Coordinates of C-alpha atoms and ligand atoms in Angstrom, one line a residue:
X1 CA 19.6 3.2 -23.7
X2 CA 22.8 1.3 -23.7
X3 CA 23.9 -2.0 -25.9
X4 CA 24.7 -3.3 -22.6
X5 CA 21.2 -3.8 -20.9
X6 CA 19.5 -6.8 -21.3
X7 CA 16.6 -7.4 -23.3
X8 CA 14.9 -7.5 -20.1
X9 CA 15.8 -4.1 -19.0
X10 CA 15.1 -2.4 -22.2
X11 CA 11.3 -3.5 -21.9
X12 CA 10.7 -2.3 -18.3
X13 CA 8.8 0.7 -17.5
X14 CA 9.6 1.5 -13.8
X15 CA 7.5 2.4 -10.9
X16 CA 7.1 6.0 -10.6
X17 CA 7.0 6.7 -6.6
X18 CA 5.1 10.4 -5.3
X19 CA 8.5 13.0 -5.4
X20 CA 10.2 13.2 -1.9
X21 CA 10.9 17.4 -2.5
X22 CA 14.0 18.3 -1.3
X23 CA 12.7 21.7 0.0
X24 CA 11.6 22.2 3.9
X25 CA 8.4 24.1 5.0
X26 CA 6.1 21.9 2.4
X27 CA 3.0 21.0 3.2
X28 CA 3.3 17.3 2.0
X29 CA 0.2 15.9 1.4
X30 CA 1.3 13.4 -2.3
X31 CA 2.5 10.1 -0.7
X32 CA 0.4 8.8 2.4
X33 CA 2.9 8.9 5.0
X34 CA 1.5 9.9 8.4
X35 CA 2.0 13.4 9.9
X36 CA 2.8 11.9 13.4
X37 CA 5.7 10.6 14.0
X38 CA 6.5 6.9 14.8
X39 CA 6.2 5.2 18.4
X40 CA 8.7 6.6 20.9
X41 CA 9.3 3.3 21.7
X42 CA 10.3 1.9 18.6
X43 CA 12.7 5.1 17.8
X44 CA 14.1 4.4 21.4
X45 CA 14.3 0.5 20.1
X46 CA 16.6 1.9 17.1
X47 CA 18.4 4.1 19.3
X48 CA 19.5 1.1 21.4
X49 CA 20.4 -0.9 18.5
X50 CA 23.0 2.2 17.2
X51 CA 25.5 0.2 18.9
X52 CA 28.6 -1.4 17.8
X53 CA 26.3 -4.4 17.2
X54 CA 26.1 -3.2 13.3
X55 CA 29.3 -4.6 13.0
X56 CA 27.0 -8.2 12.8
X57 CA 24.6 -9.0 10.0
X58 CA 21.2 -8.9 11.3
X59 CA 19.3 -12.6 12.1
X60 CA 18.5 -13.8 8.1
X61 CA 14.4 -14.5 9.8
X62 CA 13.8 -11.9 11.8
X63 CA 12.7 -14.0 14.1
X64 CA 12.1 -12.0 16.9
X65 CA 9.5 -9.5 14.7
X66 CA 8.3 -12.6 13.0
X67 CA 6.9 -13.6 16.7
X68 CA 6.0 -10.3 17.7
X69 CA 3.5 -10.1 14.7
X70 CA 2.6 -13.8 15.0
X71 CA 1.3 -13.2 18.6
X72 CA -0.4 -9.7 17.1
X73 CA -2.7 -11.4 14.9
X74 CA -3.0 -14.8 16.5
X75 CA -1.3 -17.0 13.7
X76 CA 2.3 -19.1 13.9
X77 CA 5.6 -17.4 12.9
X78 CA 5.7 -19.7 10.2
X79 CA 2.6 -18.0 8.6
X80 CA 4.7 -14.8 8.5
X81 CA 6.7 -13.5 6.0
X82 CA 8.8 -10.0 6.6
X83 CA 10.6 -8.1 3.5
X84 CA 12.4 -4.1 3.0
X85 CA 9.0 -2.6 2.7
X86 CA 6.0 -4.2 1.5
X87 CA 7.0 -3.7 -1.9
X88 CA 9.5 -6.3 -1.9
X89 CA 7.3 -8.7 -0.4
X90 CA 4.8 -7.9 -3.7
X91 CA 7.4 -8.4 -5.9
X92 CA 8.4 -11.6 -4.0
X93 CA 4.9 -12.8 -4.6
X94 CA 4.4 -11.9 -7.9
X95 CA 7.7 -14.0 -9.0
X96 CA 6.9 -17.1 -6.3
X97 CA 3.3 -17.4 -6.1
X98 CA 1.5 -15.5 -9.2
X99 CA 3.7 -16.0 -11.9
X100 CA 1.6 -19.1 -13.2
X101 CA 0.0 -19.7 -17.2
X102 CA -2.7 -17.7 -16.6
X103 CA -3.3 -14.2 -16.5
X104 CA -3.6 -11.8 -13.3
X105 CA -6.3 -10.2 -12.5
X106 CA -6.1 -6.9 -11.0
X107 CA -8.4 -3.8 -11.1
X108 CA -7.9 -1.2 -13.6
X109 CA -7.5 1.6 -11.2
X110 CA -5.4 0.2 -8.3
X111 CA -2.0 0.3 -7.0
X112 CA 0.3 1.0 -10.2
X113 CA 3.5 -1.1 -9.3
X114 CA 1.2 -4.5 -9.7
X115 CA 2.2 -3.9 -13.9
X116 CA 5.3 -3.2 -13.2
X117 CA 6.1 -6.6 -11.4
X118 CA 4.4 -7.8 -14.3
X119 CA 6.9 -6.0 -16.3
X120 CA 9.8 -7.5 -14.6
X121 CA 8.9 -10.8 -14.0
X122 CA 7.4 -11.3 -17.7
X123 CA 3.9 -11.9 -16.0
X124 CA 0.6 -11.3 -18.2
X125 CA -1.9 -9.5 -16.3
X126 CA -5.3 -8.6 -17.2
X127 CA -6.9 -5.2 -15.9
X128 CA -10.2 -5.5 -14.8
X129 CA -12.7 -2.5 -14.7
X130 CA -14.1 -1.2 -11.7
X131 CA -17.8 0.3 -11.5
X132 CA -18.3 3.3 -12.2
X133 CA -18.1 4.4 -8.1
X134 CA -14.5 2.7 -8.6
X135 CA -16.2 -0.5 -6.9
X136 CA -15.0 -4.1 -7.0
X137 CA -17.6 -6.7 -8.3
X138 CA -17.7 -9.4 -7.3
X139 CA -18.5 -11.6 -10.0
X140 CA -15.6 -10.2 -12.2
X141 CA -13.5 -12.0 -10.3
X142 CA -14.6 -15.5 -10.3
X143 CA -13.6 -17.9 -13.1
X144 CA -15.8 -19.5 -15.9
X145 CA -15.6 -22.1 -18.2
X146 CA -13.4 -20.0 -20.3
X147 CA -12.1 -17.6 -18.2
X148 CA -9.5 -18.4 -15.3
X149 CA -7.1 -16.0 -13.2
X150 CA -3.5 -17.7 -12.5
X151 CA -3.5 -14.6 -9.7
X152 CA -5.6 -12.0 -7.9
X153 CA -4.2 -9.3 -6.5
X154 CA -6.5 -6.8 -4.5
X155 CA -5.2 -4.0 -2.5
X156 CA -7.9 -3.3 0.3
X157 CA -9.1 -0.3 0.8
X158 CA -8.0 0.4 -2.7
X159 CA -5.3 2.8 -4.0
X160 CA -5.9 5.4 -5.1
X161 CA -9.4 5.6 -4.4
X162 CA -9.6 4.5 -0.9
X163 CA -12.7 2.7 -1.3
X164 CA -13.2 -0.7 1.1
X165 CA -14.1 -3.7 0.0
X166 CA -16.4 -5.6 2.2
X167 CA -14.6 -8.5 3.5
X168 CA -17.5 -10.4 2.6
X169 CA -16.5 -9.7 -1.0
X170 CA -13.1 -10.4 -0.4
X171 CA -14.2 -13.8 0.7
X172 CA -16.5 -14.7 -1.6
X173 CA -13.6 -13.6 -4.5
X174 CA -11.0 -15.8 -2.4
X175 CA -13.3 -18.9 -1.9
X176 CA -14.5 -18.6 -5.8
X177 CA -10.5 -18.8 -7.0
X178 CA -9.0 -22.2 -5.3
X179 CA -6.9 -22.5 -8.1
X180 CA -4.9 -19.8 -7.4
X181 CA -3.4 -17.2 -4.7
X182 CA -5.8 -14.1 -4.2
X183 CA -3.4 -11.5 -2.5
X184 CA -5.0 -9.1 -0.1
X185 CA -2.9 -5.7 0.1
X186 CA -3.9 -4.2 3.2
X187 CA -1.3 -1.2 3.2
X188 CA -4.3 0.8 4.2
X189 CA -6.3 -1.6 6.4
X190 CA -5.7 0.0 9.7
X191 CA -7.6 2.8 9.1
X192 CA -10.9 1.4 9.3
X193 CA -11.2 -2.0 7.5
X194 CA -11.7 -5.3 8.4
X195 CA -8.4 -7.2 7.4
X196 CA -8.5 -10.5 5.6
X197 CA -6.5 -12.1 8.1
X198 CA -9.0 -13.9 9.9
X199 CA -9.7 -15.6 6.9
X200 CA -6.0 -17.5 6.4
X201 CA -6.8 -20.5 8.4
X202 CA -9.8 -21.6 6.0
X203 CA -8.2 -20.6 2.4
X204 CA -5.0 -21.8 1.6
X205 CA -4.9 -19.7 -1.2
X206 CA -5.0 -16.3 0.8
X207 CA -1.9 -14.0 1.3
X208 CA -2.2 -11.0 3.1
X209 CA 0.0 -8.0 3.1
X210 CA 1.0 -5.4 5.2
X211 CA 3.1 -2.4 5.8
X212 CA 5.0 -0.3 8.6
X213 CA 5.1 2.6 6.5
X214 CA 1.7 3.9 6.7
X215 CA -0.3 3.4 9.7
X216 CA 2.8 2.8 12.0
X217 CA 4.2 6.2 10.4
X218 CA 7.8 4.2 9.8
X219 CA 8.0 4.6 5.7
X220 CA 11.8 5.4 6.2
X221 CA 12.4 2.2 8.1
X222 CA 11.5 -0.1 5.3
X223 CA 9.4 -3.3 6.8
X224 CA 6.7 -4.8 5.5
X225 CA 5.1 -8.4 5.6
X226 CA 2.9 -11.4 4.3
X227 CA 0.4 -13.7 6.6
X228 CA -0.3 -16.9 5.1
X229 CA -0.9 -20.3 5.2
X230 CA 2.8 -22.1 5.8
X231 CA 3.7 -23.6 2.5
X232 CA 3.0 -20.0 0.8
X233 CA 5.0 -18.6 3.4
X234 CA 7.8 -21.0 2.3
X235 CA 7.7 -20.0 -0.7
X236 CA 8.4 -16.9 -0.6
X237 CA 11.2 -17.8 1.9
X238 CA 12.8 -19.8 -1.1
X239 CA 12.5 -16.6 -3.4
X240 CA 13.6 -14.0 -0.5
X241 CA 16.5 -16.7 0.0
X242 CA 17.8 -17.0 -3.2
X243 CA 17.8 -12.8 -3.5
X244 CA 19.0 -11.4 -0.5
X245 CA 19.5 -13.6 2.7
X246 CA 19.1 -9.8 5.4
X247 CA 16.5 -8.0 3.5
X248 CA 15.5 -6.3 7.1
X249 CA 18.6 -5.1 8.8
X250 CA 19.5 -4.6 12.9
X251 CA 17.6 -1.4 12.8
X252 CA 14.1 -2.3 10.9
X253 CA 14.0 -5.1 13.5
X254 CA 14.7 -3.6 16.3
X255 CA 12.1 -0.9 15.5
X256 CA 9.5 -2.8 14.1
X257 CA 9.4 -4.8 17.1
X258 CA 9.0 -2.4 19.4
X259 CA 6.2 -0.8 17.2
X260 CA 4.7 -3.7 17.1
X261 CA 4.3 -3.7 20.6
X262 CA 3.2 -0.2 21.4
X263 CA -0.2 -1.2 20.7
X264 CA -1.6 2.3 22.6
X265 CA 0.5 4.5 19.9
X266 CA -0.8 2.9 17.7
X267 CA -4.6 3.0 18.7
X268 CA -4.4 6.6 19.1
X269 CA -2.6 7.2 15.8
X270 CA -5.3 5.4 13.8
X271 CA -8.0 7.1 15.5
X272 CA -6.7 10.6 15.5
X273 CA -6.2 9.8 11.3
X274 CA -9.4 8.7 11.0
X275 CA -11.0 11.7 12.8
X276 CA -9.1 14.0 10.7
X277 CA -9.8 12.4 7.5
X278 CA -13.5 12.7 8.3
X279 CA -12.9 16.9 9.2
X280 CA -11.4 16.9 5.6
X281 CA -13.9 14.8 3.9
X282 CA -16.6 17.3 5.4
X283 CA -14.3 20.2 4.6
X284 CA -13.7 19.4 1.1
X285 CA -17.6 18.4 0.3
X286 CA -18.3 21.9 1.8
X287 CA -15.8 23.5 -1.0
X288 CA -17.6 22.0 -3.6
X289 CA -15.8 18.4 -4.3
X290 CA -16.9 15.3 -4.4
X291 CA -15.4 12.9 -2.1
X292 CA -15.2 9.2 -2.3
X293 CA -16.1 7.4 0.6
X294 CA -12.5 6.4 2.1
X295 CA -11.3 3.8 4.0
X296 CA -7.7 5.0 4.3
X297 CA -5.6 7.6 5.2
X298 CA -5.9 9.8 1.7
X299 CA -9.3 11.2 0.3
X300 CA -9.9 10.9 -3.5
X301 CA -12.1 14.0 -4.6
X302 CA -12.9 16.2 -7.8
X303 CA -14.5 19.3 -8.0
X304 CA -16.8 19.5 -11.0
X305 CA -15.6 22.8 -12.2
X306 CA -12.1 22.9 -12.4
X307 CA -9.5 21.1 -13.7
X308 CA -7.9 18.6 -11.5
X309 CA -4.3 19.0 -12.8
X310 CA -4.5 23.0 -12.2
X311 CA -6.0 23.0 -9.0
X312 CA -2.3 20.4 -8.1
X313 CA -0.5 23.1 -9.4
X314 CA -2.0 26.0 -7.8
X315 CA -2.0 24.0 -4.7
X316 CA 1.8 23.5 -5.2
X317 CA 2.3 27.2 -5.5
X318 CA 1.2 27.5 -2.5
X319 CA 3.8 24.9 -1.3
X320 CA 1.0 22.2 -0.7
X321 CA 1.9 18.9 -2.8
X322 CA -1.2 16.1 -3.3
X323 CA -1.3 13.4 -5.8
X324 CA -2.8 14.1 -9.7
X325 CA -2.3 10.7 -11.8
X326 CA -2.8 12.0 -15.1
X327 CA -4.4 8.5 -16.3
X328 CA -7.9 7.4 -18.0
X329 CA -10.8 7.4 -15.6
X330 CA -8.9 9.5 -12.6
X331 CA -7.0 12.3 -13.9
X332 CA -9.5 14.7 -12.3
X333 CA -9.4 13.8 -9.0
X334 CA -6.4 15.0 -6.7
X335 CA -5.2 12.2 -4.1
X336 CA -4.8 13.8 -0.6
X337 CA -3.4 12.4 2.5
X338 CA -4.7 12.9 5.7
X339 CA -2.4 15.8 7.3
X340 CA -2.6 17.1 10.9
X341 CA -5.4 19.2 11.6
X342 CA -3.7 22.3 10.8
X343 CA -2.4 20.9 7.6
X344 CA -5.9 20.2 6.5
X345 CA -7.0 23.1 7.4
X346 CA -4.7 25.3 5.3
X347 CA -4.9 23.2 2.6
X348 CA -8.6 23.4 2.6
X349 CA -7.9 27.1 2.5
X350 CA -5.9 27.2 0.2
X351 CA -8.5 25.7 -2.6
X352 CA -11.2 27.6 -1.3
X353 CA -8.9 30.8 -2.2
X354 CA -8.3 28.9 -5.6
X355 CA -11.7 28.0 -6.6
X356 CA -12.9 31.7 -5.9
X357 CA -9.6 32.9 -8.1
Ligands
PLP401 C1 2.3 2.4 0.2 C2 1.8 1.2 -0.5 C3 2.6 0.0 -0.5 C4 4.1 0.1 -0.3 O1 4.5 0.1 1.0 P1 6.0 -0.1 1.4 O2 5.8 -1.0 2.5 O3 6.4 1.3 1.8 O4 6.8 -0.6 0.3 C5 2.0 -1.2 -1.0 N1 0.8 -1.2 -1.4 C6 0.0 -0.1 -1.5 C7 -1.4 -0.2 -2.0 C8 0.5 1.1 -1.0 O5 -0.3 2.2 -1.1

């Protein structure tokens, strides 16, 4: 507390982000990066840009990864947005496109910096309940005659439960809600869902989003992005440009691009995720928890029997670190990212040694 924050600043309550441990020989399993490491190309990409070339500011557009992504999934590079990680395009869209006289609508259980933009930006929001499977209906998310959203903001598959929406659903939600922008996060998409981007060119109110930091295993890199129609785009363009004119500097674009363009990498990355999160899924049912159907690259699973917050720290004993959120509905489930095999493995170990404790 200090006299000298602003009114502002005393109300926030900040994002809390999975701990980064400072200690080696973890098995680190709490904040969804990827086990593999990012394209060769695109670390050569950075390597070539460690040049005296730093002495420059990078281009203000990132034009060059702007195109590379435009061409990826077949839209102009004026429907593309690019930001330091996806979370500054979120807050970018909460402040230019969803702070509006309405409310926003997100579920209850989804990714916990949505409030926190709320926070910051002094935007109302209202939670709204997922079914009991952690499920998105449909019809809570179309407006009535006295009930309107001024935003929708959907992360697909969800965090943390990793459950997909159809994109059927997605549609219908986006189609019902003309009178506002439905964001799609898609942090997770890659690892087995159907993206909303194909839908951009018929709804004007759709905004995609997507990271590097998961499926392209470049988290430290910082790059994320938004695929819209053009006049969102240029919106966020005027918030971006009124906050920090090189958001993604020579490195991020250099390496981004490159990623971009190793389409094989990243093929074979998503699939051998996928595969391993299906070994776990089956390995973890087999121990005795309950495993929600996931579209991403974490599981979400409780065992009926124990206590979801002692089977973390048991786990961390054994230096393996998952997720617990110790809120309403989820605080006995333990988040796990998809590890390499062996990771798995021992961690699968690991609670089967714990549960016969
Ligand atoms: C990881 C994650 C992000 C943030 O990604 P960055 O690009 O690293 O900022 C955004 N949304 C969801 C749902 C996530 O899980």
């Amino acid at each position: 507390m200090s006299r000298y924050w602003s009114a502002v600043v005393h109300g926030l309550t900040p994002y809390v982000p999975g701990e980064q441990p400072k200690l080696d020989n973890l098995i680190k399993l709490n904040t969804n990066e990827l086990p593999f490491g990012p394209s060769p190309a695109a670390l050569a990409a950075i390597r070539a840009e460690t040049s005296d070339s730093l002495r420059l500011y990078p281009d203000p557009n990132a034009d060059r990864l702007k195109t590379a992504l435009a061409d990826r999934h077949r839209v102009a590079p004026n429907q593309v947005f690019v930001g330091n990680g996806s979370d500054e395009v979120l807050a970018h869209a909460f402040q230019g496109l969803l702070r509006q006289q309405a409310p926003v609508w997100f579920p209850d259980i989804t990714y916990s910096f949505y409030p926190v933009y709320c926070g910051l930006y002094g935007i109302e929001y209202e939670p709204i309940t997922l079914d009991e499977s952690f499920r998105v209906r449909v019809s809570d998310y179309l407006p009535s005659d006295d009930r309107r959203a001024g935003g929708i903001v959907i992360a697909n598959p969800n965090a943390p439960t990793g459950r997909l929406s159809p994109i059927e659903d997605i549609e219908r939600i986006v189609a019902g809600n003309p009178q506002c922008v439905v964001l799609v996060d898609e942090a997770y998409v890659d690892f087995g869902g159907t993206s909303a981007i194909g839908l951009v060119a018929s709804h004007p109110n759709l905004l995609v989003v997507h990271t590097f930091s998961k499926s392209r295993a470049l988290a430290g890199l910082r790059v994320g992005y938004a695929i819209g129609q053009a006049d969102l785009i240029e919106g966020l363009e005027r918030v971006k440009n009124s906050f920090n004119s090189y958001p993604l500097d020579r490195l991020a674009i250099a390496g981004a691009v490159a990623s971009v363009e190793d389409e094989a990498w990243f093929r074979d990355t998503c699939d051998r995720v996928i595969a391993n999160r299906e070994q776990l899924a089956a390995d973890l049912t087999q121990a005795g928890f309950e495993v929600l159907p996931s579209a991403a690259n974490f599981v979400f699973a409780r065992h009926p029997d124990h206590d979801a917050a002692a089977l973390a720290r048991a786990l961390r004993e054994r230096a393996i670190i998952v997720r617990h959120f110790a809120r309403p509905r989820i605080d006995q489930f333990l988040r796990i990212t998809v590890g390499t095999r062996e990771q798995c493995a021992r961690l699968v170990e690991a609670l089967q040694e714990i549960l016969a404790g």
